[in-house]
Coordinates of N, CA, C and O and ligand atoms in Angstrom, one line a residue:
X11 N -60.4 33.3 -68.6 CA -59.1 33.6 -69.2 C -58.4 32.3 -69.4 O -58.2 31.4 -68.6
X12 N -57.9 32.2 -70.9 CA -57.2 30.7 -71.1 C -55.9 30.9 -70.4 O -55.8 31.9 -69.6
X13 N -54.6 29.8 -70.7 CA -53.7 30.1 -69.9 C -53.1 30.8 -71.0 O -52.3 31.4 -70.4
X14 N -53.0 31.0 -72.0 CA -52.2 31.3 -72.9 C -52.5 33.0 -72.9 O -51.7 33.6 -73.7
X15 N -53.7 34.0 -72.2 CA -53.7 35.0 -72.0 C -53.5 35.5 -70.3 O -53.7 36.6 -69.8
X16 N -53.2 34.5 -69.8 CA -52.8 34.6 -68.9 C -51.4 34.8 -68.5 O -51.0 35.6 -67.6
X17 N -50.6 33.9 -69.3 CA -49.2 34.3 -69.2 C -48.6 35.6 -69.6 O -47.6 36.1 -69.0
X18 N -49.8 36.3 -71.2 CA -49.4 37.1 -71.7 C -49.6 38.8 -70.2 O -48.9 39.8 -70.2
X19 N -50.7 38.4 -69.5 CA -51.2 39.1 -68.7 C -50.3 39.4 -67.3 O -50.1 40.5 -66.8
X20 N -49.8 38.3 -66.8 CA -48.9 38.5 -65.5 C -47.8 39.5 -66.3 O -47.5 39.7 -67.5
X21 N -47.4 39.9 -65.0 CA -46.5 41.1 -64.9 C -45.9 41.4 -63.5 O -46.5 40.8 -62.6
X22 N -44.6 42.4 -62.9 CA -44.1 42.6 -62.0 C -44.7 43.5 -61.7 O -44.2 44.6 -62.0
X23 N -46.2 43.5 -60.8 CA -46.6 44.6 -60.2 C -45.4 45.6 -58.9 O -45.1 45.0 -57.8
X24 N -45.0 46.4 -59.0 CA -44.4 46.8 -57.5 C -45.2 48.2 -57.0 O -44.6 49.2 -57.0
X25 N -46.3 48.1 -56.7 CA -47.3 49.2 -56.5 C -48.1 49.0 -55.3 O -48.1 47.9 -54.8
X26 N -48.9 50.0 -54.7 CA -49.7 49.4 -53.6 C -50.9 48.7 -54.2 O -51.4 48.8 -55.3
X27 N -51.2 47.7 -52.8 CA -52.5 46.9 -53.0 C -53.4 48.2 -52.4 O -53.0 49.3 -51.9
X28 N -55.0 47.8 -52.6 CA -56.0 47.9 -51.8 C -56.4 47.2 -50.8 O -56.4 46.0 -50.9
X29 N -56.6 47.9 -50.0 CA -57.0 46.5 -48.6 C -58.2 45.6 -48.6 O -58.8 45.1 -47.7
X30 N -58.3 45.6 -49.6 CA -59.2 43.9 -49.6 C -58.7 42.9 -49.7 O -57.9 42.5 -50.5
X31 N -59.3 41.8 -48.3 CA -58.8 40.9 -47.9 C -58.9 39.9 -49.2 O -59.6 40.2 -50.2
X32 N -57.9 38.6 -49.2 CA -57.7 37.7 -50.3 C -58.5 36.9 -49.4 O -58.2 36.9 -48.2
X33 N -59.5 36.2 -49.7 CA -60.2 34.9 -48.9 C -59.1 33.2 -49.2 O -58.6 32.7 -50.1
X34 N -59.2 32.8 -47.7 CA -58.4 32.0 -47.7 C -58.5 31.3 -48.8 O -57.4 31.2 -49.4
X35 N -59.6 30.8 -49.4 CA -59.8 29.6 -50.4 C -59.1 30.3 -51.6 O -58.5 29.5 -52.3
X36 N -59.1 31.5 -52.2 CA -57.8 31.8 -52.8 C -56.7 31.2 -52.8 O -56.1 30.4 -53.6
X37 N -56.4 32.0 -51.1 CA -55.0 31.6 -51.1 C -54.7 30.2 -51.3 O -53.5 29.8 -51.6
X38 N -55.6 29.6 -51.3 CA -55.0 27.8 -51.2 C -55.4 27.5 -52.6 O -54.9 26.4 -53.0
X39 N -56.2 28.2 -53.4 CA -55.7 27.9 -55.1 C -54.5 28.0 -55.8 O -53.9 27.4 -56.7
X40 N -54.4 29.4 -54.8 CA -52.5 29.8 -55.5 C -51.4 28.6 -55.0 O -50.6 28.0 -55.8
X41 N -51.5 28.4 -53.7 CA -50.7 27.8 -53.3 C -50.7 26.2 -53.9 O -49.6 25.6 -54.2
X42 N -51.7 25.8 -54.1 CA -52.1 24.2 -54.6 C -51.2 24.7 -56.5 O -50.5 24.0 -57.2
X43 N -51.7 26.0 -56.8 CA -51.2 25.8 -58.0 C -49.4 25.7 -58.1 O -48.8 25.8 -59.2
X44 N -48.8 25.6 -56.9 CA -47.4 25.7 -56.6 C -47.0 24.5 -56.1 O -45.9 24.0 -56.4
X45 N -48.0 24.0 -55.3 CA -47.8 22.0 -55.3 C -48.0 21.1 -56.3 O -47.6 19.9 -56.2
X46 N -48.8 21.7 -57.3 CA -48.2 21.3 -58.6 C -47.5 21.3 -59.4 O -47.5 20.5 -60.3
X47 N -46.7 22.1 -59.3 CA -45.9 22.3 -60.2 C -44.9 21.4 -60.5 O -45.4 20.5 -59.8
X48 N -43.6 20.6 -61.2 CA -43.2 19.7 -61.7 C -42.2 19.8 -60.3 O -42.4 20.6 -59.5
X49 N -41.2 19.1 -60.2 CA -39.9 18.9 -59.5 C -39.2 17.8 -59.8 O -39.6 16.6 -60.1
X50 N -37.9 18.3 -59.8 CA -37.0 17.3 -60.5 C -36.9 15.6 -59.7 O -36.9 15.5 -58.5
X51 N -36.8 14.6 -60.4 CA -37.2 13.5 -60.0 C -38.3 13.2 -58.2 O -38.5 12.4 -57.3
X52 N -38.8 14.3 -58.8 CA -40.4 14.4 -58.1 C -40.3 14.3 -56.6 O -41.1 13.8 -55.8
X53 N -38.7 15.3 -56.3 CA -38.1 15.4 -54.8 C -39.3 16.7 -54.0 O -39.4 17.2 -52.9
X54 N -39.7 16.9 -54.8 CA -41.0 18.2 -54.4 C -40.4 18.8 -53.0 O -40.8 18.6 -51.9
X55 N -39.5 19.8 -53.5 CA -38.5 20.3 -52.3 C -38.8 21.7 -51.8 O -38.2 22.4 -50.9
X56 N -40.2 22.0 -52.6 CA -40.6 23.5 -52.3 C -41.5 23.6 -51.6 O -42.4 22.7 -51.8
X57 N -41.8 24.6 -50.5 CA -42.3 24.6 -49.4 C -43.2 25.8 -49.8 O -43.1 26.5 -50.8
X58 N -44.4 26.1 -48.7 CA -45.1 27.4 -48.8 C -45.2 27.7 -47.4 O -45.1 26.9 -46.4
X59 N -45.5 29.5 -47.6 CA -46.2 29.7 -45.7 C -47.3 30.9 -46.3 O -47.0 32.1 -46.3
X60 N -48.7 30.2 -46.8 CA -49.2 31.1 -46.8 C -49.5 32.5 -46.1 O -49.0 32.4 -45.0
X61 N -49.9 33.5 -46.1 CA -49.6 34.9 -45.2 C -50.6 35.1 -45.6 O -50.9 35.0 -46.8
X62 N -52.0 35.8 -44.3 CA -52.9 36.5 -44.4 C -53.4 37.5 -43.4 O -54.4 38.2 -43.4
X63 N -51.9 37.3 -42.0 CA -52.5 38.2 -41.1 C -51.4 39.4 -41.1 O -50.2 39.4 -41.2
X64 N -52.2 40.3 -40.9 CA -51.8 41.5 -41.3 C -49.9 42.0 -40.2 O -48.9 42.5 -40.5
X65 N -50.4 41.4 -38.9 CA -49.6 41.9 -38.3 C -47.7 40.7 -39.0 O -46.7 41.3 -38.7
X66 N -47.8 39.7 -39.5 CA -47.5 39.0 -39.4 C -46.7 39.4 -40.9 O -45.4 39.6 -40.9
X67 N -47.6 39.5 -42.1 CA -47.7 40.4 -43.2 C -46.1 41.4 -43.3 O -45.0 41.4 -43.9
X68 N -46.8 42.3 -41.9 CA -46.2 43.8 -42.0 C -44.7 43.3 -41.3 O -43.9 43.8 -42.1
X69 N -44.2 42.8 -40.6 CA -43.2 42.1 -40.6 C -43.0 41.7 -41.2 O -41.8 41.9 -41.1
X70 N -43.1 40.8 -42.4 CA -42.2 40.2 -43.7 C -42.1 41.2 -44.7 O -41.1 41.2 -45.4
X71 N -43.1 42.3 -44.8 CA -42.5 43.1 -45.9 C -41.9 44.1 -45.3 O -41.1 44.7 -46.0
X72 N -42.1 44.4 -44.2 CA -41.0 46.0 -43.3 C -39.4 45.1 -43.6 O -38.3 45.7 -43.7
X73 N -39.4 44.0 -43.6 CA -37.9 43.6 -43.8 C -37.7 43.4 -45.3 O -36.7 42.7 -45.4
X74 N -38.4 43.9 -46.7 CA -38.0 43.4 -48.1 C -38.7 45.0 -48.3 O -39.2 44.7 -49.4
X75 N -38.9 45.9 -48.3 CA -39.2 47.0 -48.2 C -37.8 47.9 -47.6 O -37.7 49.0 -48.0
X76 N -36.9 47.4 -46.8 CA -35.7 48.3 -46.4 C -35.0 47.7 -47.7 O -34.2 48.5 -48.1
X77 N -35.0 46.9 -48.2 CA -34.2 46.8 -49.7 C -34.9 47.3 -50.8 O -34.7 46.8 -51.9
X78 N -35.8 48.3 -50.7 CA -36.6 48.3 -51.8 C -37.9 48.6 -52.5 O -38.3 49.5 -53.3
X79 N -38.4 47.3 -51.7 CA -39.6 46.9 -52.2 C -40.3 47.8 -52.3 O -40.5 48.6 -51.3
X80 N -41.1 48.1 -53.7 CA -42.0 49.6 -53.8 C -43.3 49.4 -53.1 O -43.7 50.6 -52.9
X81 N -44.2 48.5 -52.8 CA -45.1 48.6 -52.3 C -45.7 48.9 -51.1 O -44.8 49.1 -50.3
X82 N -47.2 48.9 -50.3 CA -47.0 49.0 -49.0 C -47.6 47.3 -48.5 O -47.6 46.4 -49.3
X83 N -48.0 47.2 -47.4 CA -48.2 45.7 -47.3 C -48.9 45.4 -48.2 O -49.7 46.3 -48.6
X84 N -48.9 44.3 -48.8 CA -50.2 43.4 -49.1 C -51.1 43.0 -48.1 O -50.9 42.8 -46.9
X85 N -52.9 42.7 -48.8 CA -53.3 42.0 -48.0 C -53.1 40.6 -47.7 O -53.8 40.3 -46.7
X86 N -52.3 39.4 -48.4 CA -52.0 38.5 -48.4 C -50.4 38.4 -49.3 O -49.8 39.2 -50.0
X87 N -50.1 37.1 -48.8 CA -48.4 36.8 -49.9 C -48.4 35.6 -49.4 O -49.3 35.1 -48.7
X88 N -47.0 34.8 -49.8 CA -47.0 33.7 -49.7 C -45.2 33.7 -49.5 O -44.4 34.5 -49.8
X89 N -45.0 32.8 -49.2 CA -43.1 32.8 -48.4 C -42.7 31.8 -49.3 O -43.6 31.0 -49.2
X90 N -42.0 31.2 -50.1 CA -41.2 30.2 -50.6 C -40.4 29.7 -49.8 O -39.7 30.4 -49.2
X91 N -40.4 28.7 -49.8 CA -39.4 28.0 -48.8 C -38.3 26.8 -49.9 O -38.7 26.7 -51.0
X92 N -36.9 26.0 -49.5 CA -36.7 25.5 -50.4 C -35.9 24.6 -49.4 O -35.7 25.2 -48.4
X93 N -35.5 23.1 -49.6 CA -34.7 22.2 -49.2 C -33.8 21.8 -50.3 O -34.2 21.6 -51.4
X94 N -32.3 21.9 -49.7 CA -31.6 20.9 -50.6 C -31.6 19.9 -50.3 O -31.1 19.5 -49.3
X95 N -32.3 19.0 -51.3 CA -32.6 17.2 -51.3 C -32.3 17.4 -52.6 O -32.8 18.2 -53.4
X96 N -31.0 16.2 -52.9 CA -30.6 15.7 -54.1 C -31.7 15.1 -54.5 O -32.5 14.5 -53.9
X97 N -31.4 15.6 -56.3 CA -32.5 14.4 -57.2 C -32.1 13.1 -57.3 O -32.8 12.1 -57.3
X98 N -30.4 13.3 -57.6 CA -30.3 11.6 -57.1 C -28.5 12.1 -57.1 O -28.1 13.3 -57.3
X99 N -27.6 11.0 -56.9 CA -26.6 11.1 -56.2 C -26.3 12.8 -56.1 O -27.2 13.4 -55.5
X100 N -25.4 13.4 -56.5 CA -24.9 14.9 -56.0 C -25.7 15.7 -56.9 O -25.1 16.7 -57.1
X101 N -26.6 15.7 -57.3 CA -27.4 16.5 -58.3 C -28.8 17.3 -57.7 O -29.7 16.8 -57.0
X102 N -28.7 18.2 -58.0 CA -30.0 19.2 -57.0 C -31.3 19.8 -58.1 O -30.8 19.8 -59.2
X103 N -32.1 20.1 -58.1 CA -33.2 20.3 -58.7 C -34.0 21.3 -57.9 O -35.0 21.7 -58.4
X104 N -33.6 21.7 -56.8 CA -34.2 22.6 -55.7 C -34.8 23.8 -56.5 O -36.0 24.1 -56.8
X105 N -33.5 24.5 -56.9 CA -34.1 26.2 -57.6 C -34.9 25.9 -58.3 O -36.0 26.5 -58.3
X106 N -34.7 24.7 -59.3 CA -35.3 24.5 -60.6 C -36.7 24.3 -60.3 O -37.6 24.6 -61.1
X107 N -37.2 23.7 -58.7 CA -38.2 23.2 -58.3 C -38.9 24.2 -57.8 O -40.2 24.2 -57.8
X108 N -38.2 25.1 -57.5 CA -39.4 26.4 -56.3 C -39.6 27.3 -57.8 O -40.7 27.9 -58.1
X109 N -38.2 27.4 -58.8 CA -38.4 28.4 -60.2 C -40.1 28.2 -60.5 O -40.9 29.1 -60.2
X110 N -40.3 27.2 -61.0 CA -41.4 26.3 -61.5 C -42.4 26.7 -60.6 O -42.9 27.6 -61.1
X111 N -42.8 26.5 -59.8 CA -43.6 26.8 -58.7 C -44.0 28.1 -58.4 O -45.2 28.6 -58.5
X112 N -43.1 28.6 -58.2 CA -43.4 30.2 -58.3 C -44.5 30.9 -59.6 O -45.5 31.6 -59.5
X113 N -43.8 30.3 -60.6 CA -44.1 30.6 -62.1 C -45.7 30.2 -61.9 O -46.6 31.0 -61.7
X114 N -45.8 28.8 -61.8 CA -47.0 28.6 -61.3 C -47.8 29.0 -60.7 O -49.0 28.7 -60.9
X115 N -47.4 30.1 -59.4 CA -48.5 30.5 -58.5 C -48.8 32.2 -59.2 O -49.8 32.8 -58.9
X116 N -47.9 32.7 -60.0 CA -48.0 33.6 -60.4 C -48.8 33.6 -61.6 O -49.2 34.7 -62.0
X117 N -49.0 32.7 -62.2 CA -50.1 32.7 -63.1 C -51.6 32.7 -62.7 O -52.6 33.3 -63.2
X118 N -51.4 31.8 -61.5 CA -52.5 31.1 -60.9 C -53.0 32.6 -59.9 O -54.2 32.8 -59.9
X119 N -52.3 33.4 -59.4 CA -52.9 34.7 -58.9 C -53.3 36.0 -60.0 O -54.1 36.9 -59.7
X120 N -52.7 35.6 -61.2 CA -53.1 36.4 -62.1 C -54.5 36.2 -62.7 O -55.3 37.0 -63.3
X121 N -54.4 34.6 -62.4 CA -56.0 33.8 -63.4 C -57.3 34.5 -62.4 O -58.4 34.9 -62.9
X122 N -56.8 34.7 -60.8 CA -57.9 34.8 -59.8 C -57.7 37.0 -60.0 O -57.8 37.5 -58.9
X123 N -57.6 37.7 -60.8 CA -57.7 39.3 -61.3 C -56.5 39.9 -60.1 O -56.8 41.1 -60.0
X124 N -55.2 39.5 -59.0 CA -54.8 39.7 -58.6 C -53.6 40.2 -59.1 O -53.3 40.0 -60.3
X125 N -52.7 41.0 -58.2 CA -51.1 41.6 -58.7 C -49.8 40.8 -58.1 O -50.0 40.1 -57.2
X126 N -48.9 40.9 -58.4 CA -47.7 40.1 -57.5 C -46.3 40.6 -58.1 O -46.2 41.1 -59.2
X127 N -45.7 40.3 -57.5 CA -43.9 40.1 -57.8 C -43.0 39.1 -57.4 O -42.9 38.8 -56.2
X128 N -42.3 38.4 -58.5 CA -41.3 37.3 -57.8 C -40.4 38.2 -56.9 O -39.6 38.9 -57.5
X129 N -40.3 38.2 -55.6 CA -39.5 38.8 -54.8 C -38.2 37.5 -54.4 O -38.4 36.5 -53.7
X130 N -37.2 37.7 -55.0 CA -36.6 36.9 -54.5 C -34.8 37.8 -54.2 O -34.1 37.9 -53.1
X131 N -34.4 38.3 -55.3 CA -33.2 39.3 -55.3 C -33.1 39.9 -53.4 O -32.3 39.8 -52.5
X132 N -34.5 40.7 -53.6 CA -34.5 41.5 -52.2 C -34.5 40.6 -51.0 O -34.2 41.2 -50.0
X133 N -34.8 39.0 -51.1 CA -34.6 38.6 -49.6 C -32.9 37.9 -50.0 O -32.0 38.0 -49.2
X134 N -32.8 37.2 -51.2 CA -31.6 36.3 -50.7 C -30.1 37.3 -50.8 O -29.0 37.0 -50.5
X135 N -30.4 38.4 -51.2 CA -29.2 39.0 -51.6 C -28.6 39.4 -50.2 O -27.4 39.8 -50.0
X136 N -29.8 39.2 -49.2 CA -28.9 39.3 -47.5 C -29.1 38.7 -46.7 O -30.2 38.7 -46.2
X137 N -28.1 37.8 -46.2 CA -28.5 36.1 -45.2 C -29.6 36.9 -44.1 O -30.6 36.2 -43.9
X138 N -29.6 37.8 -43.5 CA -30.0 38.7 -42.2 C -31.4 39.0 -42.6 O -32.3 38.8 -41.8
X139 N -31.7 39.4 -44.0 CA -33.0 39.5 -44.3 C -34.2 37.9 -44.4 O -35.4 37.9 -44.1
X140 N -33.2 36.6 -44.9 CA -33.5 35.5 -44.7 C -33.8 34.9 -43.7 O -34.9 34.5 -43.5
X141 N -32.7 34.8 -42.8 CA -33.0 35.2 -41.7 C -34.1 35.2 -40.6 O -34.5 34.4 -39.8
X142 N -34.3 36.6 -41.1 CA -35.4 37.1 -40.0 C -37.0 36.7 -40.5 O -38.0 36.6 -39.9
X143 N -36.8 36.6 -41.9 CA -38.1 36.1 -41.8 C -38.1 34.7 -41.4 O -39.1 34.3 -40.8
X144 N -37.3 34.1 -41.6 CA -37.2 32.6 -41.1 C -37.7 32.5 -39.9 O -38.6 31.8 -39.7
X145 N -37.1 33.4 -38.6 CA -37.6 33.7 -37.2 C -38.9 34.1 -37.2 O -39.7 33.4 -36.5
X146 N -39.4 35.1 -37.9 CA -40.6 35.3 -37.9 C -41.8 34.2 -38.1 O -42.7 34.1 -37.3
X147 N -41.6 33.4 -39.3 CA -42.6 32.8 -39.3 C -42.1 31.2 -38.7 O -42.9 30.3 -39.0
X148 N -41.3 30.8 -38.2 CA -41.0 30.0 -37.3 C -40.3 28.7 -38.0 O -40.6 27.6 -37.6
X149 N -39.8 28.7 -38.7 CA -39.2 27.7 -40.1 C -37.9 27.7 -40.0 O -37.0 28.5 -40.2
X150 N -38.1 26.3 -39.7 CA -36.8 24.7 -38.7 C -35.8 25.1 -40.0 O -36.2 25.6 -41.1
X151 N -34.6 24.8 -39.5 CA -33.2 25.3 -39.9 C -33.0 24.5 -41.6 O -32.2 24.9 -42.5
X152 N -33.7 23.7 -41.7 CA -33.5 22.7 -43.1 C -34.0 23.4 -44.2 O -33.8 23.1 -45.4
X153 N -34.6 24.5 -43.7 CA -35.4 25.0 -45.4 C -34.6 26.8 -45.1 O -34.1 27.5 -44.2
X154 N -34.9 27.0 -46.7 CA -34.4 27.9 -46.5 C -35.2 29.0 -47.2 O -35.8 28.6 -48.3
X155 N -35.4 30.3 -46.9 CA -36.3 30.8 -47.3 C -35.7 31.8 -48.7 O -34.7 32.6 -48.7
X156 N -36.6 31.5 -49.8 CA -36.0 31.8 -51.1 C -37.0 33.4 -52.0 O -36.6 34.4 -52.6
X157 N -37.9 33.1 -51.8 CA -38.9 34.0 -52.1 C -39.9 34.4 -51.3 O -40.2 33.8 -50.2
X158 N -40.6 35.7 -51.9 CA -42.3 36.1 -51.5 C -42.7 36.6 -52.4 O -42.0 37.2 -53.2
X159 N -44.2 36.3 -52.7 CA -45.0 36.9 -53.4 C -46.1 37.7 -52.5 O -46.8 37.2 -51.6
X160 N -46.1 39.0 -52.9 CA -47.0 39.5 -52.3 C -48.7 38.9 -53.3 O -48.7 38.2 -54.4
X161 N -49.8 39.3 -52.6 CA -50.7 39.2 -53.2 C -51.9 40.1 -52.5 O -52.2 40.3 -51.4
X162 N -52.6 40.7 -53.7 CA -53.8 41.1 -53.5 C -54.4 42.0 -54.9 O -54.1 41.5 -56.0
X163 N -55.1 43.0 -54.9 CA -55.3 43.6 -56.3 C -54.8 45.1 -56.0 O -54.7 45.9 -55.0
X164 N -54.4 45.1 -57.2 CA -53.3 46.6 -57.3 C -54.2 47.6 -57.3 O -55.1 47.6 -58.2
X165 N -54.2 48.9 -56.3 CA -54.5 50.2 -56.7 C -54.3 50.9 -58.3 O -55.0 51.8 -58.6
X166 N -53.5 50.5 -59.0 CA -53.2 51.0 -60.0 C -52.5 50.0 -60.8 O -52.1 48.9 -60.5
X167 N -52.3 50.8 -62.1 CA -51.9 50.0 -63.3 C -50.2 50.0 -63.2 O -49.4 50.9 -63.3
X168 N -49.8 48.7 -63.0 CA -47.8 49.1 -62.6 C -47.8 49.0 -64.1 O -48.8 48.8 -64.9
X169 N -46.0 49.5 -64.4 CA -45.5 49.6 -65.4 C -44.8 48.2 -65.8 O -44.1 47.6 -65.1
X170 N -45.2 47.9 -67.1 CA -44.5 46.5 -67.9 C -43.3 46.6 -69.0 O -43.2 47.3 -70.0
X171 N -42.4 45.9 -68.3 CA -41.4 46.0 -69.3 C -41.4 45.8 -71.0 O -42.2 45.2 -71.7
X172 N -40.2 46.4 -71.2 CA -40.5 45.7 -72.7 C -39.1 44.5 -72.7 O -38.0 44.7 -72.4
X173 N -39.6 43.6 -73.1 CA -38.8 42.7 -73.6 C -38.5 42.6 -75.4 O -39.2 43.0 -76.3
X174 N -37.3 41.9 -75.4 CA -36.4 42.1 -76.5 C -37.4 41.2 -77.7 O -38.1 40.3 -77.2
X175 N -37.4 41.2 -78.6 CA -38.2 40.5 -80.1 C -37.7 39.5 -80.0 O -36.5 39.2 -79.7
X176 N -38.9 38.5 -80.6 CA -38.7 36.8 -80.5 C -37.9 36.5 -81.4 O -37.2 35.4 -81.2
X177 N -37.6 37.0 -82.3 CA -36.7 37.1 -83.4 C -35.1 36.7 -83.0 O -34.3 35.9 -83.4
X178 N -35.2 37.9 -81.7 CA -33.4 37.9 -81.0 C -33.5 36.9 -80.2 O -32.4 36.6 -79.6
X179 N -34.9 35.9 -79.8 CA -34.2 35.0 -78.5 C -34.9 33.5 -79.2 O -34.8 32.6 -78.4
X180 N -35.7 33.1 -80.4 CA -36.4 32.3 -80.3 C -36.5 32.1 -81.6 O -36.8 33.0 -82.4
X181 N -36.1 30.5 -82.3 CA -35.6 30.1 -83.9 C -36.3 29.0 -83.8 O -37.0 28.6 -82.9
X182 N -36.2 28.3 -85.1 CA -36.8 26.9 -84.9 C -35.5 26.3 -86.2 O -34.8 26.8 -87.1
X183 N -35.8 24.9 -85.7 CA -35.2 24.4 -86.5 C -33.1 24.5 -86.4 O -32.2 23.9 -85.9
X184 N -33.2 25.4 -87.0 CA -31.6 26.0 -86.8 C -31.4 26.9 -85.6 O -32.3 27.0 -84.8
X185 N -30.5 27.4 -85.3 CA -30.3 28.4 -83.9 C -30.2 29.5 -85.3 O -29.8 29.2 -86.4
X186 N -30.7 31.1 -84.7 CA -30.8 31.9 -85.4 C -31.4 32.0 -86.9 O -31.1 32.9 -87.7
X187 N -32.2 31.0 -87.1 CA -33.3 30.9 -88.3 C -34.3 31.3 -87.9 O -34.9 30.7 -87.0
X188 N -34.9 32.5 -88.5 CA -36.5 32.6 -87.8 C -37.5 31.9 -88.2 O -38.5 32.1 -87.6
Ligands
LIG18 C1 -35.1 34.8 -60.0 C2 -35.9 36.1 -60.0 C3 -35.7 37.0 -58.9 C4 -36.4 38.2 -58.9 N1 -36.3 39.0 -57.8 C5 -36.9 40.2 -57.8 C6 -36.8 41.0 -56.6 O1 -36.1 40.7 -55.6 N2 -37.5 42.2 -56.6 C7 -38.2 42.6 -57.7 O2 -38.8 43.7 -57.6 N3 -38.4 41.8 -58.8 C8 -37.7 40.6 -58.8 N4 -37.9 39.8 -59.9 C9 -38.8 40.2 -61.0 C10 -38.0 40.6 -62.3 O3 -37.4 41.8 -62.1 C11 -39.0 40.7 -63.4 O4 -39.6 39.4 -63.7 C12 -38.4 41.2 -64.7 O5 -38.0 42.5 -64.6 C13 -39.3 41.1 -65.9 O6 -40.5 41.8 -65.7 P1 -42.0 41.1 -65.6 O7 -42.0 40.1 -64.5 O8 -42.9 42.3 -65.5 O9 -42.2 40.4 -67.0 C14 -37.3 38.6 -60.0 C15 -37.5 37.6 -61.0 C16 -36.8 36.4 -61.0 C17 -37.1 35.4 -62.1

């Protein structure tokens, strides 16, 4: 799969996985494809906590699941973590740094035939849900936890949105020339 059918291919799975385990060396493809990713004057402020044990798992999503979350555990996911470290005097790049990263690992789980969702609305929209996974997986007061991606392969085919025509968001040359 090039990347260019890969992008077209990711999507917001919210469906159950099957329980087949993700092998670590996966997980550390997705994850490396999230330590590459760019960051603003190269403050690389995005953290990961890979996730593959179940008991561990079912605690991070029993807490993003009471907001929601349609799925049942994954067999793997991954935690986003983020630091505010200026790019340089009062200027931050953090979101812009984990945004990127994310995007990245979500390609990079899609490239390896897997499903996911940027979960991020469902944890930050409540400090308590942040929180507690923070306590859970044991992560010092400096970072803050911003996302999860579940991971594994979907039972079933989720539903894809439609997005609006390139026409209404995308010109060249002039703004609104197609
Ligand atoms: C910053 C951000 C936060 C998001 N948070 C959530 C979330 O908490 N729960 C969820 O189900 N989807 C979440 N999403 C996924 C979006 O709903 C999804 O990307 C959008 O509906 C477009 O669908 P697609 O990903 O299938 O193209 C988030 C996406 C972004 C970029």
């Amino acid at each position: 799969m090039d990347v260019f059918e890969c992008i077209q291919r990711r999507y917001s799975y919210r469906g159950p996985y099957i329980n087949t385990p993700v092998p670590r060396e996966n997980l550390e493809k997705i994850i490396k494809a999230g330590l590459s990713a760019p960051s603003g004057c190269n403050k690389q402020t995005t953290s990961f906590v890979g996730l593959d044990d179940h008991k561990i798992l079912n605690s991070v999503t029993d807490l993003i699941k009471k907001n929601g979350f349609g799925g049942n555990t994954p067999p793997a996911g991954i935690c986003v973590l983020t630091q505010q470290i200026p790019g340089y005097s009062n200027v931050y790049f953090n979101i812009q740094d984990y945004a990127a990263a994310i995007e990245n690992m979500l390609l990079a789980i899609t490239a390896l035939g897997y499903a996911s969702c940027w979960i991020e609305g469902q944890i930050t929209e409540n400090v308590e849900t942040q929180k507690h996974i923070a306590e859970i997986l044991n992560i010092p007061v400096e970072y803050m936890v911003v996302g999860f991606l579940p991971v594994g392969i979907p039972e079933k085919e989720g539903k894809r949105p439609s997005y609006k025509l390139a026409s209404e968001r995308a010109w060249y040359n002039v703004f609104g020339v197609p």
